[in-house]
PDB file of C-alpha atoms and ligand atoms in Angstrom:
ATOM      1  CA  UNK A 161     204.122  86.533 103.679  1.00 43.00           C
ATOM      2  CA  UNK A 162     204.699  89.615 105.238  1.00 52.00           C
ATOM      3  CA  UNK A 163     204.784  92.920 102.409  1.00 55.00           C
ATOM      4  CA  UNK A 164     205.767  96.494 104.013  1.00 63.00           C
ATOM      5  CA  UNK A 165     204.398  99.312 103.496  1.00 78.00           C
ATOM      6  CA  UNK A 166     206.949 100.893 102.041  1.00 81.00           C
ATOM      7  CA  UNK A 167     206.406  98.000  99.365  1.00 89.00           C
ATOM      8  CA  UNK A 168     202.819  99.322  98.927  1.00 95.00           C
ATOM      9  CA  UNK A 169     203.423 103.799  99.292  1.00 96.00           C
ATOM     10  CA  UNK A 170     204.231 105.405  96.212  1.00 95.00           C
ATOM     11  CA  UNK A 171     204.305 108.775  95.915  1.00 96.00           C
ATOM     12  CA  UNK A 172     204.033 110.652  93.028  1.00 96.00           C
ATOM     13  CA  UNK A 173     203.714 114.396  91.549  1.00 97.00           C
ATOM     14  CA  UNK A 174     201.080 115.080  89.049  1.00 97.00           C
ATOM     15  CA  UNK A 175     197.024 115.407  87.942  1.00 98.00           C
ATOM     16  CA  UNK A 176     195.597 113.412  89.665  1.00 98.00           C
ATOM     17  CA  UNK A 177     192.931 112.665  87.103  1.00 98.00           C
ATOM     18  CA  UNK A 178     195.332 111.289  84.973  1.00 98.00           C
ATOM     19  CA  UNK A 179     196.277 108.477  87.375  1.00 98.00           C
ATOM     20  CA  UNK A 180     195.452 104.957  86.250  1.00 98.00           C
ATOM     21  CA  UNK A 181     194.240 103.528  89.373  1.00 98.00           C
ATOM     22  CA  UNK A 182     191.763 101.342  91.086  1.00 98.00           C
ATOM     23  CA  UNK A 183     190.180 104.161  92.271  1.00 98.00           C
ATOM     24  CA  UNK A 184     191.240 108.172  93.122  1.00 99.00           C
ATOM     25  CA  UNK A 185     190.451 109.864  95.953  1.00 99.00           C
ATOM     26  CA  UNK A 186     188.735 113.273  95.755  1.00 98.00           C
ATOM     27  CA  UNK A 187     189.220 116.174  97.905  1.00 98.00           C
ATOM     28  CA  UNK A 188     185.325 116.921  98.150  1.00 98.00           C
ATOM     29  CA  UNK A 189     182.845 119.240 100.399  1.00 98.00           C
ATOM     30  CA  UNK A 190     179.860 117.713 102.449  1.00 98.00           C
ATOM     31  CA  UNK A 191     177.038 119.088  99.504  1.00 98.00           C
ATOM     32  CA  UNK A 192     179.206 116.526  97.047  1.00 98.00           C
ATOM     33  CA  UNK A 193     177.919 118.897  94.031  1.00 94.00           C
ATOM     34  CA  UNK A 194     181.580 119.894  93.099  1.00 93.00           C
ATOM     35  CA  UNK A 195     183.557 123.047  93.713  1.00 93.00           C
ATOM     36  CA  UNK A 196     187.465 124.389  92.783  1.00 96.00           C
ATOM     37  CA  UNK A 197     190.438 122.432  93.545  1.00 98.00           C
ATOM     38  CA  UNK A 198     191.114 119.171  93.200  1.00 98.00           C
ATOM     39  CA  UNK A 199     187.824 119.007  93.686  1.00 98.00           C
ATOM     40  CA  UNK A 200     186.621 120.174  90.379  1.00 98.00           C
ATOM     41  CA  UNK A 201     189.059 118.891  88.132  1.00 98.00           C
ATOM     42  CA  UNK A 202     187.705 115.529  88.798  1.00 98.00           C
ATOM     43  CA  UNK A 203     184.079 116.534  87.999  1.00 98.00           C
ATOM     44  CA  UNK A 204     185.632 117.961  84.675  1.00 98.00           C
ATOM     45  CA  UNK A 205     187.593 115.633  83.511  1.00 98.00           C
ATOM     46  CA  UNK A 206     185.108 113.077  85.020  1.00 98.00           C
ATOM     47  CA  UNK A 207     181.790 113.704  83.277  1.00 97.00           C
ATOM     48  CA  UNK A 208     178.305 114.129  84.202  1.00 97.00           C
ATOM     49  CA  UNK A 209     177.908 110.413  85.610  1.00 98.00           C
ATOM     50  CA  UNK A 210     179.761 111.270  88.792  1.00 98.00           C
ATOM     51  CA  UNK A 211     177.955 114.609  89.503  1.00 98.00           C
ATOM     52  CA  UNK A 212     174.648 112.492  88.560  1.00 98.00           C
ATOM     53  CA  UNK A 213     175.753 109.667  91.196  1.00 98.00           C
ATOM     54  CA  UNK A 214     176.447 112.153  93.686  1.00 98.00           C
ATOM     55  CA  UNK A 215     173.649 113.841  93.571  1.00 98.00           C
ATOM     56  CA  UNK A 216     171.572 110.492  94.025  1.00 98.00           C
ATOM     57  CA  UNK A 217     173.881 109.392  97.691  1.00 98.00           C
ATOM     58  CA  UNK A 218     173.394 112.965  98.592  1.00 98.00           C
ATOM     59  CA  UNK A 219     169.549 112.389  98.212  1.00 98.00           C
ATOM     60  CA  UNK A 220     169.938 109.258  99.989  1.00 98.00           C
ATOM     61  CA  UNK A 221     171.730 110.000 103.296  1.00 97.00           C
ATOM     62  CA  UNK A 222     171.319 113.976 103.349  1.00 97.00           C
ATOM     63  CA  UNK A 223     174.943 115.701 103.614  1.00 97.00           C
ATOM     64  CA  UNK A 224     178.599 113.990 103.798  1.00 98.00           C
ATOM     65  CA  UNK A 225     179.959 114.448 107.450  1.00 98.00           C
ATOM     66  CA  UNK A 226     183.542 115.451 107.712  1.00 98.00           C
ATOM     67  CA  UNK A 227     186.185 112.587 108.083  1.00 98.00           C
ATOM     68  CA  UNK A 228     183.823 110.199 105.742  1.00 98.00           C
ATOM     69  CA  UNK A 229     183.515 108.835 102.313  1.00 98.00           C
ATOM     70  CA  UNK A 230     181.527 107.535  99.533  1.00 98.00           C
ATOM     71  CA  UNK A 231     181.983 105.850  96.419  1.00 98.00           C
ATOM     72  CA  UNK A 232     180.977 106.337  92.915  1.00 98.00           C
ATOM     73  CA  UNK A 233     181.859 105.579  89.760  1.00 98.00           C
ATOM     74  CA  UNK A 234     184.748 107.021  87.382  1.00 98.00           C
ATOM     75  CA  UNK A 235     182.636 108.308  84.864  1.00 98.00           C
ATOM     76  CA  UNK A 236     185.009 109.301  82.025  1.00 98.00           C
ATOM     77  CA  UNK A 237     187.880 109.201  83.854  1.00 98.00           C
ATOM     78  CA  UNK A 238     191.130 106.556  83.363  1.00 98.00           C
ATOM     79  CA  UNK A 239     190.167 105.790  87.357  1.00 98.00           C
ATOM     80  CA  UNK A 240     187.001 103.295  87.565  1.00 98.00           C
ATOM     81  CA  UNK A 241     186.321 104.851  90.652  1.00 98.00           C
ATOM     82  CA  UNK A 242     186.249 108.348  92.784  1.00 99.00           C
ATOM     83  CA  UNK A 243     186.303 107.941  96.400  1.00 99.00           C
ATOM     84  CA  UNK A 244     184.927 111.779  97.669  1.00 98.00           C
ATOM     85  CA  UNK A 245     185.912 112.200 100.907  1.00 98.00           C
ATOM     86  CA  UNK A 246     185.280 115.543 102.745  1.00 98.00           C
ATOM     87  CA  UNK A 247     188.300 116.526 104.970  1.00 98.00           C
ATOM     88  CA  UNK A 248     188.125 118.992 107.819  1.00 98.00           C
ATOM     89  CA  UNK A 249     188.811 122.581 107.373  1.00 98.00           C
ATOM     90  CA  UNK A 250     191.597 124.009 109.472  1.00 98.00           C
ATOM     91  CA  UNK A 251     190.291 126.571 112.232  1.00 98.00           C
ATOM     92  CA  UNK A 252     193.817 126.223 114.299  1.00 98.00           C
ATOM     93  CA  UNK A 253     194.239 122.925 115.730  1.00 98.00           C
ATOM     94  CA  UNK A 254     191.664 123.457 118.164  1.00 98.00           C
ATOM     95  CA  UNK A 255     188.255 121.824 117.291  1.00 97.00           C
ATOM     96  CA  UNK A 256     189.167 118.161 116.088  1.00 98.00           C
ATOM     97  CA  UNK A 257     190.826 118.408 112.945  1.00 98.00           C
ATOM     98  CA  UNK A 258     193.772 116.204 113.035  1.00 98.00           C
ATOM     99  CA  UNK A 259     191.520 113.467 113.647  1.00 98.00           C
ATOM    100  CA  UNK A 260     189.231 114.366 111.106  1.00 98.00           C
ATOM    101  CA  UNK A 261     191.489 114.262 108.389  1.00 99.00           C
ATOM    102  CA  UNK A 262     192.975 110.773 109.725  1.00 98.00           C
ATOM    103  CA  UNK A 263     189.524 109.596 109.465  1.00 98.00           C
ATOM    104  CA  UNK A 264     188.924 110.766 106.018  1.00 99.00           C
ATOM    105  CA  UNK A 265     191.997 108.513 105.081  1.00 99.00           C
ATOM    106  CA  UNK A 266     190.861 105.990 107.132  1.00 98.00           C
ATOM    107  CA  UNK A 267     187.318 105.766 105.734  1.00 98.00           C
ATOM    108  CA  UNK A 268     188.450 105.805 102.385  1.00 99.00           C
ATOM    109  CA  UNK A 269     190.615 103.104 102.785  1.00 98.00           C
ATOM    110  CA  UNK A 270     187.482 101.046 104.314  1.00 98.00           C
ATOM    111  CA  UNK A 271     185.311 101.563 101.152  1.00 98.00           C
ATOM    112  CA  UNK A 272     188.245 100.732  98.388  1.00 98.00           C
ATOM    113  CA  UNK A 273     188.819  97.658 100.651  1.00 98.00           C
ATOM    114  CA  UNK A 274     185.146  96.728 100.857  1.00 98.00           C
ATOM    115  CA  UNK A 275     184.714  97.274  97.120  1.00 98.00           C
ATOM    116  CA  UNK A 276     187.818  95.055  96.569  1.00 98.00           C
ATOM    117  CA  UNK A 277     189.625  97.664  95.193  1.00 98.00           C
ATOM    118  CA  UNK A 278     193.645  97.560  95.008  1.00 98.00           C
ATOM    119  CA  UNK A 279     195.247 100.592  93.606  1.00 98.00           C
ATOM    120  CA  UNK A 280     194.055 104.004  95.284  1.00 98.00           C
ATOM    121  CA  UNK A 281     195.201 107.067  94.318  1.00 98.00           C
ATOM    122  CA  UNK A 282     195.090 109.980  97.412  1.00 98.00           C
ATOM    123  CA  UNK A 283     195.089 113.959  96.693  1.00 98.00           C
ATOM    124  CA  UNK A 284     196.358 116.324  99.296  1.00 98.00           C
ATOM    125  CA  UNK A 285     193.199 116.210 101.485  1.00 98.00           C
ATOM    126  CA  UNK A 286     192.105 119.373 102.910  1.00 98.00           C
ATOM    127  CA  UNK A 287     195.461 121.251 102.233  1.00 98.00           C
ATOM    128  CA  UNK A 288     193.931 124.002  99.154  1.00 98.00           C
ATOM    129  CA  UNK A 289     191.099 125.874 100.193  1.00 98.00           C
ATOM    130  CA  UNK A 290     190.460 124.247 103.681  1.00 98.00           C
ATOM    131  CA  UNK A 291     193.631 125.501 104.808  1.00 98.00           C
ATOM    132  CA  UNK A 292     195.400 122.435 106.818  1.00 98.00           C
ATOM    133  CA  UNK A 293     198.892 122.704 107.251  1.00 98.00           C
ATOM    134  CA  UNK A 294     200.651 120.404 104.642  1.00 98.00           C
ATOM    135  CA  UNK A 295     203.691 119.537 106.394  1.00 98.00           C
ATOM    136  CA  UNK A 296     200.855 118.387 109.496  1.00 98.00           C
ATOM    137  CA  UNK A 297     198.723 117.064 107.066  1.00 98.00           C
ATOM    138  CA  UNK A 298     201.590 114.989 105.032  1.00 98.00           C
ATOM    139  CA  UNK A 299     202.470 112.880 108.057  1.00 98.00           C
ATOM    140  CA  UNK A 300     199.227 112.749 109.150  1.00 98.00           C
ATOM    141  CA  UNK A 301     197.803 111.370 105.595  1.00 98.00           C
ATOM    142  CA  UNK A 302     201.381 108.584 105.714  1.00 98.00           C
ATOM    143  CA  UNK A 303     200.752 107.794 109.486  1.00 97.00           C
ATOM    144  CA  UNK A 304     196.913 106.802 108.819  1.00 98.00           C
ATOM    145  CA  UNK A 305     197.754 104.766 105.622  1.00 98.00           C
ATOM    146  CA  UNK A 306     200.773 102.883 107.072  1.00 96.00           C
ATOM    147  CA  UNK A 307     197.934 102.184 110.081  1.00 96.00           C
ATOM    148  CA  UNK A 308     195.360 101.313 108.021  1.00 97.00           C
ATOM    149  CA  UNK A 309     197.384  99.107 105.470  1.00 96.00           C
ATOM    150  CA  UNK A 310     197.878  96.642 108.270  1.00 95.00           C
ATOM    151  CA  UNK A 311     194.176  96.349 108.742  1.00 96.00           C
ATOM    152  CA  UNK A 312     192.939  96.648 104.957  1.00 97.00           C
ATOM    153  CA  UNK A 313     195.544  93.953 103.425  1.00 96.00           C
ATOM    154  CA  UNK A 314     193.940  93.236  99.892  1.00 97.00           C
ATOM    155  CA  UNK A 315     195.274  96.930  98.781  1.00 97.00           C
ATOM    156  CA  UNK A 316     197.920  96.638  97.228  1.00 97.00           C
ATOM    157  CA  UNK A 317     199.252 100.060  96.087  1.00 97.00           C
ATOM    158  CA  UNK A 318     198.221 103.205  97.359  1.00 98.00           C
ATOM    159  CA  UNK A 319     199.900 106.556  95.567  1.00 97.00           C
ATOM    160  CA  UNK A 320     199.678 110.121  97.164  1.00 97.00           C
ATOM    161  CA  UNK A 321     199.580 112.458  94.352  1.00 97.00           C
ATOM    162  CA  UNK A 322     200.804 115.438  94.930  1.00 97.00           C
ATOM    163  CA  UNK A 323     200.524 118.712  92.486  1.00 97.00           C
ATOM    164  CA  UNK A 324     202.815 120.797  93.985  1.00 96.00           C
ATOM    165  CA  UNK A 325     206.477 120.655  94.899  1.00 96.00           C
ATOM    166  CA  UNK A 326     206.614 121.301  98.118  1.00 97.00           C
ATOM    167  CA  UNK A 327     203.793 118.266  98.917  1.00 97.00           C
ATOM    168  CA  UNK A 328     205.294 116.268  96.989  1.00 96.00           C
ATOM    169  CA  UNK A 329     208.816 116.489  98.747  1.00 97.00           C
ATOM    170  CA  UNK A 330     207.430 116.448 102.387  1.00 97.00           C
ATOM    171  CA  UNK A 331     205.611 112.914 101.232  1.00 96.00           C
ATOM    172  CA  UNK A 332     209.200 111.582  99.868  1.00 95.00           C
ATOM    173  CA  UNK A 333     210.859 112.926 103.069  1.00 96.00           C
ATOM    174  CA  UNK A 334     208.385 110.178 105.095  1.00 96.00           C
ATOM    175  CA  UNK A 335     208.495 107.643 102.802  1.00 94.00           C
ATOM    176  CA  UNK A 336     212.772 107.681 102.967  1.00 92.00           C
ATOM    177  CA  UNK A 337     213.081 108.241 106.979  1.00 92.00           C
ATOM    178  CA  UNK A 338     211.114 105.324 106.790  1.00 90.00           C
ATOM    179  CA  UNK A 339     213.105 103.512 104.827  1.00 86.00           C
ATOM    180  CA  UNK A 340     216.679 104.595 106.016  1.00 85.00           C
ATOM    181  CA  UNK A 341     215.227 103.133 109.288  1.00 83.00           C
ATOM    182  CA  UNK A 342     214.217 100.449 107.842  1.00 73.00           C
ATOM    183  CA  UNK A 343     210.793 100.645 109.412  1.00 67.00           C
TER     184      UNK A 343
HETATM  185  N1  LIG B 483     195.401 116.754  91.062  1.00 59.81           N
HETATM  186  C1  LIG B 483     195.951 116.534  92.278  1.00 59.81           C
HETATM  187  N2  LIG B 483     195.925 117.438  93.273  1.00 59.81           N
HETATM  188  C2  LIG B 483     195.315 118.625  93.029  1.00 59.81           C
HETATM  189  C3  LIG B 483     194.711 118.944  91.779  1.00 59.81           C
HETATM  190  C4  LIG B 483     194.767 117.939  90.771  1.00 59.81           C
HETATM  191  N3  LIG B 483     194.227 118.110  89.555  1.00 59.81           N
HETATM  192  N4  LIG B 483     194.202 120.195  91.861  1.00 59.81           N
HETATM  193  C5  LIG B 483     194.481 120.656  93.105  1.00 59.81           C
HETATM  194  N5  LIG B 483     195.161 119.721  93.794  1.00 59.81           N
HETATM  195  P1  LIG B 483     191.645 121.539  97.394  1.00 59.81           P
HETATM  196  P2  LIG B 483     190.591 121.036 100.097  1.00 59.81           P
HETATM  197  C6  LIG B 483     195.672 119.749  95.191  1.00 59.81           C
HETATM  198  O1  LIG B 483     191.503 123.006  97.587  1.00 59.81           O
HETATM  199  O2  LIG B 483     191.645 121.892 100.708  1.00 59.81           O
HETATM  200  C7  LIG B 483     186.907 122.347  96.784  1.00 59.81           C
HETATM  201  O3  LIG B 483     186.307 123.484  96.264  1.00 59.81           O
HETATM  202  C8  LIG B 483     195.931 121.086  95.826  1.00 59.81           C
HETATM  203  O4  LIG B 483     197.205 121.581  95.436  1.00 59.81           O
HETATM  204  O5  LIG B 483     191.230 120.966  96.096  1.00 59.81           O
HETATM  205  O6  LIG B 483     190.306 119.693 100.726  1.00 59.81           O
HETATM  206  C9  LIG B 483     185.922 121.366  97.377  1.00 59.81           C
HETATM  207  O7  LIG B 483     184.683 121.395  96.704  1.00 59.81           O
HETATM  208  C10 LIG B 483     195.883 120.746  97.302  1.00 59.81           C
HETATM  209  O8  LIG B 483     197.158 120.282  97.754  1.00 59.81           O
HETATM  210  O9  LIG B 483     190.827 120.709  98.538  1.00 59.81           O
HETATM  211  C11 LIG B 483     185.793 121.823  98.779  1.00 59.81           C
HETATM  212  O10 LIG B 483     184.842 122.848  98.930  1.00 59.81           O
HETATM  213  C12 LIG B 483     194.914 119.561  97.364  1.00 59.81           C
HETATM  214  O11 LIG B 483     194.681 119.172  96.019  1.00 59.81           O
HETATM  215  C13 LIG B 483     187.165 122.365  99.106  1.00 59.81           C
HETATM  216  O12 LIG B 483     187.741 122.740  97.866  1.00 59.81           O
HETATM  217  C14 LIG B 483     193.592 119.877  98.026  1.00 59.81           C
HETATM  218  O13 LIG B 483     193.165 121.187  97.693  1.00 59.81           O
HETATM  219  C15 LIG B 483     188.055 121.320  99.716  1.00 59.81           C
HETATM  220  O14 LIG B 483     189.263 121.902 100.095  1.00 59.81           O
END
């Protein structure tokens, strides 16, 4: 059976804590002790157990590299997991990051697959404080999931959650050029 991605892409405007998903994917930095953003509305509406799990893999393997990710649990949220992820921070074009960020999608792809997870949720990697384009980062974010979709076929759903406006209308503007060509 052959299911298209645009069968599996939903995009969606909203908190991102609120989303009842596999897991959600958090917009972290490489310490993985929380911050502002996207970043720290999970650890608030989340609890103490993520911060507390965090701490433990940061123990374990030092700092988070840009472009990777890590798993732990939901703590309080509706999610039963949060996939942190630290995306590159925009210095003009010039030293790497469009990759980076790809890989951060990538890589968090690889872990829900791993973990057998289905439904992942996706916030607006790196485009708040670390300063990455959106409309770059938008079709960077689609192109890497369509990719990696192919590859990691046990997800089934993955939703890009966007909190503002104009996100969430460049993410809708990919998803229906895709579909008008029926790609
Ligand atoms: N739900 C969904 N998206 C959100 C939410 C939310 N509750 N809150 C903000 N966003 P940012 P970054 C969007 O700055 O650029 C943190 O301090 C926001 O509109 O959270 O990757 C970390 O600790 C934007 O589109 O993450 C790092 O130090 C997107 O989330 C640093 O910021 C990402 O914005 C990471 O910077």
């Amino acid at each position: 059976m052959f299911i298209s991605h645009l069968d599996k892409i939903t995009i969606v405007k909203g908190d991102i804590t609120e989303e009842n998903v596999d897991a959600i994917v958090n917009a972290a930095n490489s310490g993985l002790m929380g911050g502002g953003g996207v970043d720290g509305a999970i650890h608030l509406a989340g609890g103490r157990q993520i911060l507390e799990e965090c701490r433990a893999i940061i123990k374990k393997i030092g700092r988070l590299k840009t472009g990777e990710a890590v798993i732990t649990s939901g703590g309080k949220l509706k999610a039963r997991y949060v996939i942190h992820t630290v995306g590159p921070v925009w210095h003009g074009g010039g030293s790497n990051e469009k990759s980076l960020l790809s890989n951060s999608y990538r890589d968090s792809l690889r872990i829900a697959s791993e973990n057998g997870l289905k439904t992942i949720a996706f916030s607006c990697i790196s485009t708040g404080v670390y300063g990455f384009p959106k409309e770059l980062a938008a079709q960077i974010a689609y192109d890497t999931v369509k990719e990696s979709l192919k590859e990691y076929t046990s997800i089934e759903e993955v939703r890009f959650v966007c909190f503002d406006d104009y996100n969430y209308k460049l993410y809708l503007n990919l998803l229906d050029n895709d579909a008008e060509n029926g790609i």
